Amino acid sequence: DSGVTQTPKHLITATGQRVTLRCSPRSGDLSVYWYQQSLDQGLQFLIQYYNGEERAKGNILERFSAQQFPDLHSELNLSSLELGDSALYFCASSVGISGAKETQYFGPGTRLLVL
Amino acid sequence: GDSVTQMEGPVTLSEEAFLTINCTYTATGYPSLFWYVQYPGEGLQLLLKATKADDKGSNKGFEATYRKETTSFHLEKGSVQVSDSAVYFCALRSNTGGFKTIFGAGTRLFVKA
C-alpha cells in the first residue's frame, strides 16, 4: 500500500459525459501528479500540482482539467468524453521539495470505460 | 527533450533464469533514474532508484547501475521467480522541464515455472 488513494476504482460512462476522478496523496506529500495509461500510448504524464498550484503540464487535452484543494487532495475532471479516453488514470504523489531525486508513489488507479 | 527507451517485450523466462531488461535515456540535465514495477491490476510501485552516476540501486534481488557514459540503467536479477511476472518501467526525472518524470514504454516479463 503506497498511501495514495484514488476513487472510484472503476467508472463506466457514455460518450459526451463528464466525470471526476479523485486522489488523496500520502500524508505529508505536497505534489500530486496525474497520468493516463492506455494500451497504445503507454504511461503519459498529464499534469502536476504542488501545494495547490499547477507546476507542470504534459499531454493533457483541453477537455481535461485538474485542481488541488487546500487539504491537498486533487481532482481530475474529464469532459465531453470520447471512446479513446478509456484508460487507466493514475495519481501519484511526492514530497515535492527534493527535485530530481524525488520518488513518486502511485495510487491503484481508476479504470475508466467510455461506451 | 528527455526520453527513455527500453527493450520491447514480452520477455519470457523460466524460473531461476537470469534477467536483463535494457534501458537507455537521453536527458539534458542531471537526471535521477528509476525502475517501477506494475503487477496485474495494480498501480506502479517503486522498485529501485539511483540519483547520480555510478550509483547502484537494488531491491528484492534486482539491481541497476546508473551509467552516464553509456546513458543506460539496465535492470538485472540473477534468478527470477514466477512472482516477478509483471510489467517493468524505466523512468527518469530531471531538473529540467519542471521535474517531470518520463517513463519508458514498459517491458512485460513472464516467468514460467
Coordinates of C-alpha atoms in Angstrom, one line a residue:
Chain A
D1 CA 0.0 0.0 0.0
S2 CA 1.6 3.3 -1.2
G3 CA -0.6 5.5 0.9
V4 CA -2.1 7.2 -2.1
T5 CA -5.8 6.6 -2.5
Q6 CA -8.0 7.0 -5.6
T7 CA -11.7 6.8 -6.1
P8 CA -13.6 5.4 -7.8
K9 CA -11.8 2.2 -8.7
H10 CA -13.9 1.7 -11.8
L11 CA -16.1 4.0 -13.8
I12 CA -18.3 3.3 -16.8
T13 CA -19.9 6.1 -18.7
A14 CA -21.1 7.2 -22.1
T15 CA -19.6 9.4 -24.8
G16 CA -20.2 13.1 -24.2
Q17 CA -20.4 12.7 -20.5
R18 CA -18.3 14.3 -17.7
V19 CA -16.6 12.5 -14.9
T20 CA -14.4 13.4 -11.9
L21 CA -11.6 11.3 -10.5
R22 CA -10.4 11.9 -7.0
C23 CA -7.0 11.4 -5.4
S24 CA -5.7 11.7 -1.9
P25 CA -1.9 11.9 -1.6
R26 CA 0.3 10.3 1.0
S27 CA 0.3 12.2 4.3
G28 CA 2.9 15.0 4.1
D29 CA 3.2 14.9 0.3
L30 CA 2.6 18.3 -1.3
S31 CA 2.9 17.3 -5.0
V32 CA 0.2 15.4 -6.9
Y33 CA 0.6 14.1 -10.5
W34 CA -1.9 12.6 -12.9
Y35 CA -1.1 10.0 -15.5
Q36 CA -3.1 8.3 -18.2
Q37 CA -2.2 4.7 -19.1
S38 CA -3.6 3.3 -22.3
L39 CA -2.5 0.3 -24.4
D40 CA -1.5 2.4 -27.4
Q41 CA 0.0 5.4 -25.7
G42 CA 1.7 3.8 -22.7
L43 CA 2.0 5.9 -19.5
Q44 CA 1.5 9.6 -20.3
F45 CA 2.1 12.4 -17.8
L46 CA -0.9 14.8 -17.7
I47 CA -0.4 17.4 -15.1
Q48 CA 1.3 18.2 -11.7
Y49 CA 0.2 20.3 -8.8
Y50 CA 2.3 21.4 -5.9
N51 CA 0.6 22.8 -2.8
G52 CA -2.4 23.9 -4.7
E53 CA -0.6 25.4 -7.7
E54 CA -0.2 24.0 -11.2
R55 CA 3.5 23.1 -11.6
A56 CA 3.9 21.2 -14.8
K57 CA 1.8 20.3 -17.7
G58 CA 2.1 17.3 -20.0
N59 CA -0.1 15.9 -22.7
I60 CA -3.3 17.0 -21.2
L61 CA -6.3 17.6 -23.5
E62 CA -8.2 20.9 -23.3
R63 CA -11.3 18.8 -22.3
F64 CA -9.4 17.7 -19.2
S65 CA -8.8 19.8 -16.2
A66 CA -7.5 19.3 -12.7
Q67 CA -7.1 21.1 -9.4
Q68 CA -5.6 20.6 -6.0
F69 CA -7.6 21.7 -2.9
P70 CA -6.3 23.2 0.3
D71 CA -6.4 19.8 2.0
L72 CA -4.1 18.7 -0.8
H73 CA -6.4 16.2 -2.4
S74 CA -6.8 16.5 -6.1
E75 CA -9.5 16.0 -8.7
L76 CA -9.2 15.3 -12.4
N77 CA -12.2 16.3 -14.5
L78 CA -12.7 14.8 -17.9
S79 CA -15.4 16.2 -20.1
S80 CA -17.0 15.6 -23.5
L81 CA -15.7 12.0 -23.2
E82 CA -14.7 10.1 -26.2
L83 CA -14.2 6.4 -26.7
G84 CA -10.4 7.0 -26.9
D85 CA -10.4 8.4 -23.3
S86 CA -10.9 4.8 -22.0
A87 CA -7.8 4.1 -20.0
L88 CA -6.3 3.7 -16.5
Y89 CA -5.8 7.0 -14.8
F90 CA -3.2 7.1 -12.1
C91 CA -2.5 9.6 -9.4
A92 CA 0.9 9.8 -7.8
S93 CA 2.3 12.0 -5.0
S94 CA 5.7 13.1 -3.8
V95 CA 7.0 15.3 -1.1
G96 CA 7.6 18.0 -3.7
I97 CA 10.8 19.7 -2.4
S98 CA 13.6 17.4 -3.4
G99 CA 13.7 18.0 -7.1
A100 CA 15.1 15.3 -9.4
K101 CA 15.8 12.9 -6.6
E102 CA 12.1 12.7 -5.6
T103 CA 10.3 9.4 -5.6
Q104 CA 6.7 9.3 -6.8
Y105 CA 4.2 7.0 -5.0
F106 CA 1.4 5.7 -7.2
G107 CA -2.2 5.1 -6.3
P108 CA -4.1 1.9 -7.5
G109 CA -5.7 3.8 -10.4
T110 CA -9.2 4.5 -11.7
R111 CA -10.2 2.4 -14.7
L112 CA -12.4 4.5 -17.0
L113 CA -14.5 2.8 -19.7
V114 CA -16.3 5.1 -22.1
L115 CA -19.1 3.3 -24.1
Chain B
G1 CA 13.5 16.6 -25.0
D2 CA 14.2 14.0 -22.4
S3 CA 13.3 10.4 -23.3
V4 CA 13.6 6.8 -22.1
T5 CA 13.9 3.8 -24.3
Q6 CA 13.5 0.3 -23.0
M7 CA 13.6 -3.1 -24.7
E8 CA 10.4 -4.3 -26.1
G9 CA 8.6 -7.3 -24.6
P10 CA 7.3 -9.6 -23.7
V11 CA 10.2 -11.3 -22.2
T12 CA 9.6 -14.9 -21.3
L13 CA 11.9 -16.8 -18.9
S14 CA 12.0 -19.9 -17.0
E15 CA 12.2 -19.8 -13.2
E16 CA 15.7 -19.2 -11.9
A17 CA 16.9 -17.7 -15.2
F18 CA 19.0 -14.5 -15.4
L19 CA 17.1 -11.4 -16.3
T20 CA 18.2 -8.3 -18.1
I21 CA 15.9 -5.5 -19.2
N22 CA 17.7 -2.8 -21.1
C23 CA 17.0 0.9 -20.6
T24 CA 18.7 3.9 -22.2
Y25 CA 17.9 7.5 -21.8
T26 CA 18.5 11.0 -23.2
A27 CA 18.5 13.9 -20.9
T28 CA 19.8 17.5 -20.9
G29 CA 20.2 17.8 -17.2
Y30 CA 21.4 15.5 -14.4
P31 CA 18.5 13.0 -14.1
S32 CA 17.7 10.6 -11.4
L33 CA 16.8 7.1 -12.7
F34 CA 14.1 4.8 -11.5
W35 CA 12.6 1.3 -12.1
Y36 CA 9.0 0.8 -11.3
V37 CA 7.1 -2.5 -11.4
Q38 CA 3.4 -2.9 -12.1
Y39 CA 1.7 -6.2 -11.1
P40 CA -1.5 -7.2 -12.8
G41 CA -4.4 -5.0 -11.7
E42 CA -2.3 -2.7 -9.6
G43 CA -0.6 0.6 -9.7
L44 CA 3.1 1.3 -10.2
Q45 CA 5.5 0.5 -7.3
L46 CA 9.0 1.9 -7.0
L47 CA 11.5 -1.0 -7.4
L48 CA 14.8 0.9 -7.1
K49 CA 16.4 4.2 -8.0
A50 CA 19.8 5.8 -8.5
T51 CA 20.3 9.6 -8.3
K52 CA 23.8 10.1 -9.7
A53 CA 26.3 8.5 -12.0
D54 CA 27.8 5.1 -10.9
D55 CA 25.1 4.7 -8.2
K56 CA 23.7 1.2 -7.9
G57 CA 20.1 0.8 -6.9
S58 CA 19.0 -2.5 -5.5
N59 CA 15.9 -4.1 -4.0
K60 CA 14.4 -7.6 -3.8
G61 CA 17.3 -9.1 -5.7
F62 CA 17.0 -6.6 -8.6
E63 CA 19.9 -4.3 -9.4
A64 CA 20.6 -1.4 -11.8
T65 CA 23.7 0.8 -12.2
Y66 CA 23.5 4.4 -13.4
R67 CA 26.0 4.5 -16.3
K68 CA 26.4 8.1 -17.5
E69 CA 29.0 7.1 -20.2
T70 CA 26.5 4.8 -21.9
T71 CA 23.4 6.6 -20.7
S72 CA 22.0 3.4 -19.5
F73 CA 20.2 1.9 -16.4
H74 CA 19.7 -1.8 -17.2
L75 CA 17.7 -3.9 -14.8
E76 CA 19.1 -7.2 -13.7
K77 CA 18.2 -10.1 -11.5
G78 CA 20.2 -13.3 -11.0
S79 CA 17.4 -15.7 -10.5
V80 CA 13.8 -14.8 -11.4
Q81 CA 10.7 -16.3 -9.8
V82 CA 7.2 -16.7 -11.1
S83 CA 6.1 -13.9 -8.7
D84 CA 8.3 -11.5 -10.7
S85 CA 5.9 -11.7 -13.6
A86 CA 4.9 -8.1 -14.1
V87 CA 5.5 -5.0 -16.3
Y88 CA 8.7 -3.1 -15.6
F89 CA 9.0 0.6 -16.3
C90 CA 12.2 2.6 -16.6
A91 CA 11.9 6.2 -15.8
L92 CA 13.9 9.4 -15.4
R93 CA 13.3 12.6 -13.5
S94 CA 15.5 15.6 -14.3
N95 CA 15.9 19.1 -13.1
T96 CA 14.7 20.5 -16.4
G97 CA 11.1 20.9 -17.5
G98 CA 9.6 21.2 -14.1
F99 CA 10.9 17.9 -12.7
K100 CA 8.5 15.8 -14.8
T101 CA 9.0 12.1 -14.7
I102 CA 9.4 10.5 -18.1
F103 CA 8.5 6.8 -18.4
G104 CA 9.6 4.2 -20.9
A105 CA 7.0 2.1 -22.7
G106 CA 7.3 -0.8 -20.2
T107 CA 8.5 -4.3 -20.6
R108 CA 6.3 -7.2 -19.8
L109 CA 8.0 -10.2 -18.1
F110 CA 6.5 -13.7 -18.0
V111 CA 8.3 -16.2 -15.8
K112 CA 7.3 -19.9 -16.3
A113 CA 7.5 -22.5 -13.5

